[in-house]
Short mmCIF file of C-alpha atoms and ligand atoms in Angstrom, two decimals:
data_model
loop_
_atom_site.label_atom_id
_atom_site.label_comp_id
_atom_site.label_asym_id
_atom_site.label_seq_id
_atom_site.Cartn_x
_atom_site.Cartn_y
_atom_site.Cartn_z
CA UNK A 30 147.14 195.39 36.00
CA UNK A 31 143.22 194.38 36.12
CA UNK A 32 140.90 194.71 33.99
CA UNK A 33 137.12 194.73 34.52
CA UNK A 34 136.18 193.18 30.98
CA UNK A 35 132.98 194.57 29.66
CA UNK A 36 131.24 196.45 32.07
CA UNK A 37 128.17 198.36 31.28
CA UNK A 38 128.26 201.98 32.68
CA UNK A 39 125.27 203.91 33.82
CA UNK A 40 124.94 205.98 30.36
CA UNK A 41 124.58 202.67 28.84
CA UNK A 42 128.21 202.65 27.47
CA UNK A 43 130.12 199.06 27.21
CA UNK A 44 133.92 200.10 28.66
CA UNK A 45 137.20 197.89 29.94
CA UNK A 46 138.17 199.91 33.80
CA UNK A 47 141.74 199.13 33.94
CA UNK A 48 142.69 199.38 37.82
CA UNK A 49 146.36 200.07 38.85
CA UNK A 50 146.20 199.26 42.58
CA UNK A 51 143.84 201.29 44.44
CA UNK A 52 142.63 203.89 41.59
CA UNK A 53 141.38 203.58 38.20
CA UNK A 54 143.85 203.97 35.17
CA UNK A 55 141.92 203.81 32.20
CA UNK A 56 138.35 203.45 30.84
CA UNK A 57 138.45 201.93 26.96
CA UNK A 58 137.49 199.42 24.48
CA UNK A 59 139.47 196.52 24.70
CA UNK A 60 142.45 197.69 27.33
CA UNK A 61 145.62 195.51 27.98
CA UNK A 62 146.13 194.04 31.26
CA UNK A 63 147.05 190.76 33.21
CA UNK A 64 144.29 189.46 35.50
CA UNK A 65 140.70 189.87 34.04
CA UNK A 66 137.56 190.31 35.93
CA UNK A 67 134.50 189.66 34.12
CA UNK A 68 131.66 192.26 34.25
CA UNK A 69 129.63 190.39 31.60
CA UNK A 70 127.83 193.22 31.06
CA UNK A 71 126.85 193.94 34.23
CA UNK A 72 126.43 196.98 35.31
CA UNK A 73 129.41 199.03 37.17
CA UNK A 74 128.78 201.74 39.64
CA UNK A 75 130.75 203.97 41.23
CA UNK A 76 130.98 203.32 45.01
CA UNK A 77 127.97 205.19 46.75
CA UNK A 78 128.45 208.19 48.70
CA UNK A 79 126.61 207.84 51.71
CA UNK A 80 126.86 211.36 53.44
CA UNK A 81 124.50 210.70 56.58
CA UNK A 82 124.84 207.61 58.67
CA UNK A 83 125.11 207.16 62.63
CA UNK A 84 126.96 204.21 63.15
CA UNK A 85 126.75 204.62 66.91
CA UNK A 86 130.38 204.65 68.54
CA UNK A 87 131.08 205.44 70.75
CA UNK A 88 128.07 205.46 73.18
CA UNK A 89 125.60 202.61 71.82
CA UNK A 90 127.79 199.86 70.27
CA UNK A 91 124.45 197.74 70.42
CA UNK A 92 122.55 198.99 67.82
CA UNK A 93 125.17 199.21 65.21
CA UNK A 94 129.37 199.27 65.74
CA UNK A 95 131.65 200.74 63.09
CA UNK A 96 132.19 197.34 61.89
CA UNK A 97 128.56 195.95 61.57
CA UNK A 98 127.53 199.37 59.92
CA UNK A 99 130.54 199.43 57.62
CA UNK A 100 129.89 195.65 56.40
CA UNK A 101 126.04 196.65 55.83
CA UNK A 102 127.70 199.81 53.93
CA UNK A 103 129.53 197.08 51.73
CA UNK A 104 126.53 194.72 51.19
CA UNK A 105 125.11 197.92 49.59
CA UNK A 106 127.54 198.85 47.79
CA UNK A 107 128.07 201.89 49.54
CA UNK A 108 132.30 202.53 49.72
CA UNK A 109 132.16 206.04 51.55
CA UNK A 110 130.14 206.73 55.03
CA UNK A 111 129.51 210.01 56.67
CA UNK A 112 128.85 209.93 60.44
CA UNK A 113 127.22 212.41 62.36
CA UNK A 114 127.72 213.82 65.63
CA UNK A 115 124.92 212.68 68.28
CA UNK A 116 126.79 209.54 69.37
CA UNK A 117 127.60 209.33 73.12
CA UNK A 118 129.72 211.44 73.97
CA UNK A 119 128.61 213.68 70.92
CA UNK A 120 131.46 215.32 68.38
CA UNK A 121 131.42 218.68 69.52
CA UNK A 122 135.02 218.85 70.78
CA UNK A 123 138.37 217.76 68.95
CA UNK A 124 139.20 215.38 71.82
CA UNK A 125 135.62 213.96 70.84
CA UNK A 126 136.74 213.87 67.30
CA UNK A 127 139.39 211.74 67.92
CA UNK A 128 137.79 209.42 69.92
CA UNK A 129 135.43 208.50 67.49
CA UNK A 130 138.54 208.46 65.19
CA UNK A 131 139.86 205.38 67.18
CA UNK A 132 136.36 203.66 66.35
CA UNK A 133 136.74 204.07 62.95
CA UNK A 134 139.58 202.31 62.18
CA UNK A 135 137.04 199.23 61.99
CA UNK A 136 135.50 200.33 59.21
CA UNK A 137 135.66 198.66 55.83
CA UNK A 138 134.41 201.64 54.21
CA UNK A 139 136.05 204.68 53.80
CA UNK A 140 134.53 207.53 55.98
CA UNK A 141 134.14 211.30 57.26
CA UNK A 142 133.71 211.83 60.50
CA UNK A 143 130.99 215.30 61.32
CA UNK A 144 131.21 218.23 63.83
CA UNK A 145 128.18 218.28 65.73
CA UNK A 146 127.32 221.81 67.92
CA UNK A 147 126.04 221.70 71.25
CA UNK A 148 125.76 224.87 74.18
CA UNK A 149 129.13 222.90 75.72
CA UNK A 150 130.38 222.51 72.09
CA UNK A 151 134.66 223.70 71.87
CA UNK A 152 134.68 224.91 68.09
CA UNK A 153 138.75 225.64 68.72
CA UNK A 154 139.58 222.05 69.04
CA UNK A 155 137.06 221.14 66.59
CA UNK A 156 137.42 222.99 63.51
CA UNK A 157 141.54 221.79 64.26
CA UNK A 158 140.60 218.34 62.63
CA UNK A 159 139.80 217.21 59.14
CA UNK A 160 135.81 217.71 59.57
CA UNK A 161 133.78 216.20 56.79
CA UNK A 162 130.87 218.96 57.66
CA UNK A 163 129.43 220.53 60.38
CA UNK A 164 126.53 218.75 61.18
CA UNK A 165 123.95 217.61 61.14
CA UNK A 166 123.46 220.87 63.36
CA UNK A 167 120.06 220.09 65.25
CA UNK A 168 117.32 223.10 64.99
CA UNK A 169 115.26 220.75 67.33
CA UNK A 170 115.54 217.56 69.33
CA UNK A 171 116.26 214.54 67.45
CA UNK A 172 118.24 211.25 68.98
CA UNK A 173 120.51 212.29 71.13
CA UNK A 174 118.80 215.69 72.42
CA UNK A 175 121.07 218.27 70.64
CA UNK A 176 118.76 220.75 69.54
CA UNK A 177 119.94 224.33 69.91
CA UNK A 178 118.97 227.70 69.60
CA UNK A 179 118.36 230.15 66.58
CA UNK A 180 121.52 232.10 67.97
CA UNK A 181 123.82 229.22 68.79
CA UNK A 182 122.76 228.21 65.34
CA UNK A 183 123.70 231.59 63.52
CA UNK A 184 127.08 231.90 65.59
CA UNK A 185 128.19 227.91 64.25
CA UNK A 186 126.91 228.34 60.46
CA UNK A 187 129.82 231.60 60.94
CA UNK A 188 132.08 229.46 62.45
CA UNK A 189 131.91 226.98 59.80
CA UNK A 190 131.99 229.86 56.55
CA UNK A 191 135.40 230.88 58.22
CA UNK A 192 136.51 227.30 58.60
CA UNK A 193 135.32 226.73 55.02
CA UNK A 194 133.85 223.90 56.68
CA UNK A 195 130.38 222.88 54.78
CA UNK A 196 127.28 222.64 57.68
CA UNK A 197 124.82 220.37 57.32
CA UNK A 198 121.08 220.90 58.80
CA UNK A 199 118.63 218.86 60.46
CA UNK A 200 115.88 221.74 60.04
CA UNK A 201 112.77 221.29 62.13
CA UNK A 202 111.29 223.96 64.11
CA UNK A 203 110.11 222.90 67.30
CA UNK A 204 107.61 225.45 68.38
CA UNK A 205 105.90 224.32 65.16
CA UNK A 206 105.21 221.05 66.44
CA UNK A 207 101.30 220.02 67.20
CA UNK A 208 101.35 219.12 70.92
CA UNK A 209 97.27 218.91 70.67
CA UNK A 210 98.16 215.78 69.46
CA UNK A 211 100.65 214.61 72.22
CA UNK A 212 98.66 212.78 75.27
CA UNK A 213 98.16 214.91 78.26
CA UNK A 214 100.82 215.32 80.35
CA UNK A 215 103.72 214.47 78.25
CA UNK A 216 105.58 217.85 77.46
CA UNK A 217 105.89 221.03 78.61
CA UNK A 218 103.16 222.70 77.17
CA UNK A 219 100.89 219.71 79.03
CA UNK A 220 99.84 220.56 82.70
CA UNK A 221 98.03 219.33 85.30
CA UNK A 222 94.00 219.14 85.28
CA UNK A 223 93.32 222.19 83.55
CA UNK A 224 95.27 221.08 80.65
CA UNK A 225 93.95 223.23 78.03
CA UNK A 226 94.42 220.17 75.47
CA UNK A 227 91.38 218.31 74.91
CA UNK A 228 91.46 214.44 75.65
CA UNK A 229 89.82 213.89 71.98
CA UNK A 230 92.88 214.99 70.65
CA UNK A 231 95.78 212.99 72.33
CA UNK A 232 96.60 209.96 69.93
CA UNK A 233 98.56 207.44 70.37
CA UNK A 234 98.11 205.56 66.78
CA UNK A 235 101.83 205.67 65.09
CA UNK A 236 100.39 208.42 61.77
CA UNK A 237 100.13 210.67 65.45
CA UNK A 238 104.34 211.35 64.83
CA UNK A 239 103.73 212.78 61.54
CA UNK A 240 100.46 214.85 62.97
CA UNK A 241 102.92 215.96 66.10
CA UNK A 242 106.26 216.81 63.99
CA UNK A 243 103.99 218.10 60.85
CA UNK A 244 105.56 219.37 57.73
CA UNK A 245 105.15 222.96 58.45
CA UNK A 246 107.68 222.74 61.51
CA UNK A 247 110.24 222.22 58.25
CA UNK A 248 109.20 224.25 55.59
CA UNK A 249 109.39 227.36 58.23
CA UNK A 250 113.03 225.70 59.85
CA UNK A 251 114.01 225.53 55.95
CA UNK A 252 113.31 229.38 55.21
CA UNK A 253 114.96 230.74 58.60
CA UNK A 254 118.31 228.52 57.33
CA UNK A 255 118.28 230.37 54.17
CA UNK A 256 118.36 233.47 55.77
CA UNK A 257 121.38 232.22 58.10
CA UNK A 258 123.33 230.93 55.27
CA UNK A 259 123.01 234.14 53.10
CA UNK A 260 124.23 236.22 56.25
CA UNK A 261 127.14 234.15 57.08
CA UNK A 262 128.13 233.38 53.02
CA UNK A 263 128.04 229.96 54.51
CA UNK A 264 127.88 226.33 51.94
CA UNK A 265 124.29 224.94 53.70
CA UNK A 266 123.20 221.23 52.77
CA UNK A 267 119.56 220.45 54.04
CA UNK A 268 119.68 216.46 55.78
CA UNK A 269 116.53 214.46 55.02
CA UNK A 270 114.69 217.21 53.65
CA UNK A 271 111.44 215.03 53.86
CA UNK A 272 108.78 217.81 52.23
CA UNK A 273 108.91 219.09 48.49
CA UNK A 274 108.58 222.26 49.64
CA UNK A 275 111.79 222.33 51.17
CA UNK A 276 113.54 220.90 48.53
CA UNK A 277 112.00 223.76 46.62
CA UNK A 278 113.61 226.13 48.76
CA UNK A 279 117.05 225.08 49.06
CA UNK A 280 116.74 224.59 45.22
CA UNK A 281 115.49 228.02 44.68
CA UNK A 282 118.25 229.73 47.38
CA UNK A 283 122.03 227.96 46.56
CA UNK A 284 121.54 225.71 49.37
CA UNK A 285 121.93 221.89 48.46
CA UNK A 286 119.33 219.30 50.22
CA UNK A 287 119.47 215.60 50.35
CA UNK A 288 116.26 212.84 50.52
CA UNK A 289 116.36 209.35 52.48
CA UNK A 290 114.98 206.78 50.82
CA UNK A 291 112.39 205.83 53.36
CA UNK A 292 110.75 209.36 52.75
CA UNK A 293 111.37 208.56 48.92
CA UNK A 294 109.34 205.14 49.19
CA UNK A 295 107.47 205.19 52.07
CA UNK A 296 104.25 207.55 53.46
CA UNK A 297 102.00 207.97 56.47
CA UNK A 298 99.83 205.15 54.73
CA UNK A 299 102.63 202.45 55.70
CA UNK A 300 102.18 202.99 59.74
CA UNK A 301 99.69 200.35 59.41
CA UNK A 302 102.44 197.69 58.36
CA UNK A 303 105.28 199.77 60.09
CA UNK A 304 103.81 200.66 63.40
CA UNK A 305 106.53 202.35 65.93
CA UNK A 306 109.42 200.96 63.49
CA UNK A 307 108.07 203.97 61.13
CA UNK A 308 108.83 206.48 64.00
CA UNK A 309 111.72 208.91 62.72
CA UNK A 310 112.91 212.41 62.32
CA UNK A 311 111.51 214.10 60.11
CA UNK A 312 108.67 212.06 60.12
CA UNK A 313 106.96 210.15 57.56
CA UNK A 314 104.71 212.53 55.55
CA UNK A 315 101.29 212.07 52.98
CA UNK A 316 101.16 209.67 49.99
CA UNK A 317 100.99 213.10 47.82
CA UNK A 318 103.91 215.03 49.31
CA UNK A 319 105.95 211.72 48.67
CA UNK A 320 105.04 210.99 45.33
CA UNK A 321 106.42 214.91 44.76
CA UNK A 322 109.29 214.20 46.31
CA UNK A 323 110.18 211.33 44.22
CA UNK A 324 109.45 213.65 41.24
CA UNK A 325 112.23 215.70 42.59
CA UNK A 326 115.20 213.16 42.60
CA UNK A 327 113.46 212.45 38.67
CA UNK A 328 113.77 215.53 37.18
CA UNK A 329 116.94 216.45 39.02
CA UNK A 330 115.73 219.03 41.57
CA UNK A 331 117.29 217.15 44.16
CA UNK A 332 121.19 217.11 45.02
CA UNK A 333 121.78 213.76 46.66
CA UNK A 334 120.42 210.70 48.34
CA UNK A 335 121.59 209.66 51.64
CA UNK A 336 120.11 206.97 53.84
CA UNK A 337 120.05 209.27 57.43
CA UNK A 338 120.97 205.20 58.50
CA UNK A 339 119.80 205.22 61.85
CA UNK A 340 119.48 201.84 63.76
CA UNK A 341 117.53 201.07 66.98
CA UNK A 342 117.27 197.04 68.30
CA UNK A 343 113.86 196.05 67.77
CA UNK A 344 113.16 195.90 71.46
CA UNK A 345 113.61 199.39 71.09
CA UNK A 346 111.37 200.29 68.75
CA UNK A 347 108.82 198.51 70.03
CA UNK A 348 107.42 200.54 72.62
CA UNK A 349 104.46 202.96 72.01
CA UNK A 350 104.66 205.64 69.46
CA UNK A 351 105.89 208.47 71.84
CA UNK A 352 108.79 206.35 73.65
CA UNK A 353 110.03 204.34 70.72
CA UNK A 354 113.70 205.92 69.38
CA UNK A 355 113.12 207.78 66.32
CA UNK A 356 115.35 206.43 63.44
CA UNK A 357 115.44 203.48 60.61
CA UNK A 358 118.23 201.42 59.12
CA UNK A 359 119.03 202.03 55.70
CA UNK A 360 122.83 202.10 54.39
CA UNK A 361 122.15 198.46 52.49
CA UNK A 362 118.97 199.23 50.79
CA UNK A 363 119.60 202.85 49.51
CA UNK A 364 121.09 201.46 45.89
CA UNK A 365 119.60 198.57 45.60
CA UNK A 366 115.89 200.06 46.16
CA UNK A 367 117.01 202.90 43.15
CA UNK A 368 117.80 200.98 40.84
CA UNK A 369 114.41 198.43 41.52
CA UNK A 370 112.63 201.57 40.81
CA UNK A 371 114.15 202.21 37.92
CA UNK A 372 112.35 199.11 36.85
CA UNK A 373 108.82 200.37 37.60
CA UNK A 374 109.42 204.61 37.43
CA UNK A 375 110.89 207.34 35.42
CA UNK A 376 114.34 207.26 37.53
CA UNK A 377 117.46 206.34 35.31
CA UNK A 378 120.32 204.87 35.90
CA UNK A 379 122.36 207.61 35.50
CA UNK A 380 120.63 209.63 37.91
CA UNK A 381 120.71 207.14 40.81
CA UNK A 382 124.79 207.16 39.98
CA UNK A 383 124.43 210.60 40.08
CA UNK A 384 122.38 211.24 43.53
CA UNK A 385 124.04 208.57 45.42
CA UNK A 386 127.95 209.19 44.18
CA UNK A 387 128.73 211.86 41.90
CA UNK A 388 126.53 214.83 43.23
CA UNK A 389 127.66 214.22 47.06
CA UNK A 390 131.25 213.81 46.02
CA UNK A 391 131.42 217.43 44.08
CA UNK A 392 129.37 218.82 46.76
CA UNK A 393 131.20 218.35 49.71
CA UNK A 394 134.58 218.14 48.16
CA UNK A 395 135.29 214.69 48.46
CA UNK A 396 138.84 214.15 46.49
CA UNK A 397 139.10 211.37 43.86
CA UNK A 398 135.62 209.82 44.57
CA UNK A 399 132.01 209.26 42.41
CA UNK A 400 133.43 208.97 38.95
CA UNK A 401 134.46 206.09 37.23
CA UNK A 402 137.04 208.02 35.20
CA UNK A 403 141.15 207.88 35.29
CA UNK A 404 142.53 208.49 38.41
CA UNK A 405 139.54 208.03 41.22
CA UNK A 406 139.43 205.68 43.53
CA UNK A 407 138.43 202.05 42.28
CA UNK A 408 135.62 202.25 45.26
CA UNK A 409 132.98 199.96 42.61
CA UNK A 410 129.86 197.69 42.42
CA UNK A 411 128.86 195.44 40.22
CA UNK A 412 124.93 194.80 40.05
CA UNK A 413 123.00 192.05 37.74
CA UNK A 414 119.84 194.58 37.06
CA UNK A 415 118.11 191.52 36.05
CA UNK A 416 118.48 189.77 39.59
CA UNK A 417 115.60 191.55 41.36
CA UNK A 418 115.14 190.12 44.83
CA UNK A 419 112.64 190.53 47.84
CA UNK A 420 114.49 192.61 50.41
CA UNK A 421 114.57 189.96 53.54
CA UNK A 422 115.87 191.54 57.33
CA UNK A 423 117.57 188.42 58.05
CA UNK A 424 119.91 188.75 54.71
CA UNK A 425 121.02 192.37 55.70
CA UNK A 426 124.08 193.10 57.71
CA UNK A 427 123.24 195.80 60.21
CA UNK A 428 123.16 195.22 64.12
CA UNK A 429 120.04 196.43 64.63
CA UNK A 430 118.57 193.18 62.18
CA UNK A 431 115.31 194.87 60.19
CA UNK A 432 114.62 196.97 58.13
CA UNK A 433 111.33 199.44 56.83
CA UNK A 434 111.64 197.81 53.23
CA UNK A 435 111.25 194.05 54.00
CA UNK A 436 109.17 192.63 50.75
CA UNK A 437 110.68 196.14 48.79
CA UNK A 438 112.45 195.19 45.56
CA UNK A 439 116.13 195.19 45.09
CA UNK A 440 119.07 194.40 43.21
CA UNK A 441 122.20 194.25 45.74
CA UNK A 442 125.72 194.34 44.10
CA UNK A 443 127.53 191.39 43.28
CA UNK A 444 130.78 192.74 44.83
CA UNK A 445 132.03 196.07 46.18
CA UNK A 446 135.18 197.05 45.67
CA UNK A 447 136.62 199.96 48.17
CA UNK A 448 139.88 201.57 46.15
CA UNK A 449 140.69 198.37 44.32
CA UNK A 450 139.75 195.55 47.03
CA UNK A 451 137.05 193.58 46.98
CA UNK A 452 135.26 194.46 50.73
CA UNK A 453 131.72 192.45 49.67
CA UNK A 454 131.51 189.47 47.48
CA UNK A 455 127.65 188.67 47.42
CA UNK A 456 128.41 184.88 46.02
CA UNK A 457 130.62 184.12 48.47
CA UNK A 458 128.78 185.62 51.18
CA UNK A 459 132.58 187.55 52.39
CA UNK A 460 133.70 190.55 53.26
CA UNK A 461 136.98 192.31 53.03
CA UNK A 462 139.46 193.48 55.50
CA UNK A 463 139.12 197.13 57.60
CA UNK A 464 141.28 199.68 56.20
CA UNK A 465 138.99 202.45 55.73
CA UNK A 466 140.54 205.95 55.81
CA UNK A 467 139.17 209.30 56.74
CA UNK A 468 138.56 211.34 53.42
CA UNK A 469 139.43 214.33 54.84
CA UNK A 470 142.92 213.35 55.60
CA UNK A 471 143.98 213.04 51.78
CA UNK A 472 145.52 215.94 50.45
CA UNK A 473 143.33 217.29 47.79
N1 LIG B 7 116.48 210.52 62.00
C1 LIG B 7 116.17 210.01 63.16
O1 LIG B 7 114.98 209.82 63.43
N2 LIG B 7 117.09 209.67 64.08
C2 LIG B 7 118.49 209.92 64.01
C3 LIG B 7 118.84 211.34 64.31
C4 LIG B 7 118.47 212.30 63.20
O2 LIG B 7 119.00 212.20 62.10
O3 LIG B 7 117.67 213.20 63.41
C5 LIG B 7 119.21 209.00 65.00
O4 LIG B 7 120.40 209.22 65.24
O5 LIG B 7 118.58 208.08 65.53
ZN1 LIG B 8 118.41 214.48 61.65
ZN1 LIG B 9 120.56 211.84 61.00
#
């Protein structure tokens, strides 16, 4: 069997893993065992959980594929994906479902694939296959237009509690947004020359997204999904809560929430370097409410971290503020920009392990993953905490090729192992073979 000799674990622990073919056997002091792999002290992860991506099959294989997404998953050391629903056609039926299915047998990750809910959405043939979640249900438009209404929304959240299917919320209210701030003529509220908006108000500066979708239009979408969940006895997650306030609510009402690292890290004060590449749903929000965020995933308030990976091209993006896709890249970076700020902040190591692999694995269920303990999966990565780098776009491996953290610190794995093969080895610049499986289909 192999050994990983002398790898330092999160808690600060020096342990042997002893690996018997795709799951971890032992954790000890100087195990037995035929082909050593040196950790030098290095510290071991457990493979990150990544429970929101949108890898983009079917429907727009040219801003990220299953296999592009998956190999930027691995470069991450992220060994788990979860991809939501608003790809082309969107997940709302089980023949859907299984098309997307097909796609994923590229990945080099493992995955689960989401339920997404639409007014044409076939919850039979859905809730028939292995759903990860339901979600990310859409209270308003995001990518992909599939928004719904407060009723649709109550009816799938019951849906799901029968199912015993967790749902997973993208909660922005809509009739919250600021359209003073949209230019005239641009959305329904807009007419013609009596437009009641005045032309002093219409922006079209990049900070006018955050003005437009403004933090209220969550806070208020984050109270009416407590009040769903408690009627239908439903298991709620909040996706990309972006506001401390809202993490404050699901914290304070048994719902679980979960914060991107681009609201962690970045604010309405980087527009000026980001421009229409900072466009994305929820939006960016002030220096203040971000530093309080980041206070959350310190002192534990928080549940998870999860990237909300959502790649554009560049061409894309670069269009003015109110046509550029909403969405940033991030599947890579989301490890290696924790444990940089573990460096400079009061985040431990134990609690990035924690946000990005244990928490989302006991929260959604996810059988024999986020622990490095006998008998989970050897999904692994090895990082050198001292080998801080300059995060560079052309050394990451999604399609879309940039990123909203170039010149961030990081420190990127060494290798990734998904249950016990090496899918990423950073020296070598090589990746591993597909053979990603659905983590739903397990029995548990
Ligand atoms: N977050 C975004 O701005 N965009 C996401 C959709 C979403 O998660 O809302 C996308 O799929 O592009
Ligand atoms: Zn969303
Ligand atoms: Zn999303």
């Amino acid at each position: 069997m192999r050994v990983i000799r002398d790898a330092t674990l999160a808690d600060g622990r020096v342990r042997d893993v002893r690996l018997d073919g795709e799951t971890i056997d032992a954790v000890g002091v100087d195990l037995d065992g035929t082909v050593p792999i040196d950790a030098d002290e290095r510290l071991l992860l457990p493979g990150a959980i990544d429970a929101h991506v949108h890898f983009r099959q079917p429907g727009a294989s040219h801003k990220e594929t299953w296999a592009t997404g998956s190999r930027s998953a691995a470069a991450g050391g992220v060994t788990t994906v979860v991809d939501q629903p608003n790809t082309d056609p969107p997940t709302t039926t089980g023949e859907a479902y299984d098309g997307k299915a097909a796609f994923a047998d590229d990945s080099l990750v493992d995955y689960g694939l989401n339920g997404g809910v639409t007014e044409s959405w076939d919850p039979d043939s859905l809730f028939e296959r292995p759903l990860f979640a339901l979600g990310e249900v859409f209270l308003a438009d995001s990518t992909g237009e599939m928004g719904i209404d407060a009723d649709l929304f109550a009816d799938a959240v019951e849906r799901a509690a029968s199912a015993g299917v967790p749902v997973t919320v993208h909660a922005e209210d809509a009739t919250l947004f600021d359209e003073s701030v949209l230019p005239r003529g641009t959305e329904s509220a807009s007419g013609g020359d009596d437009d009641p908006r005045a032309e002093a108000t219409a922006r079209d500066d990049p900070d006018a997204w955050s003005a437009y979708r403004r933090a209220e239009a969550e806070i208020v979408a984050a109270e009416r999904t407590v009040d769903v969940a408690a009627d239908a006895d439903a298991q709620v997650h909040l996706a990309h809560t972006s506001t401390p306030e809202a993490v404050d609510i699901a914290a304070d009402s048994g719902l679980t929430c979960e914060a991107t690292p681009h609201h962690l890290l970045l604010s309405r004060d980087d527009y000026d370097d980001l421009g229409t590449f900072g466009r994305m749903n929820p939006p960016l929000r002030s220096e203040s409410r971000r530093g309080e965020l980041f206070e959350r995933l310190v002192d534990g308030t928080l549940d998870i971290v999860a990237t909300d990976h959502a790649p554009h091209t560049r061409a894309e993006k670069d269009a003015d503020i109110w046509n550029a896709p909403s969405g940033v890249p991030g599947v890579e970076t989301m490890v290696p920009l924790l444990l940089a700020a573990t460096r400079r902040t009061d985040l431990t190591v134990e609690r990035v392990r924690d946000v990005t692999a244990r928490n989302p694995a006991e929260l959604f269920g996810v059988a024999g993953k986020g622990r490095i303990a006998p008998g989970y999966d050897a999904d692994l990565a090895l990082y050198d905490t001292t080998d801080v780098t300059e995060i560079d776009a052309d050394a990451l491996h999604s399609k879309c090729t940039w990123t909203p953290f170039a010149g961030f610190e990081g420190v990127f794995p060494v290798w990734t192992m998904r249950r016990g093969e090496r899918v990423w080895d950073a020296p070598e610049e090589a990746f591993g073979e597909p053979g990603g499986t659905n983590v739903r289909r397990r029995s548990p």
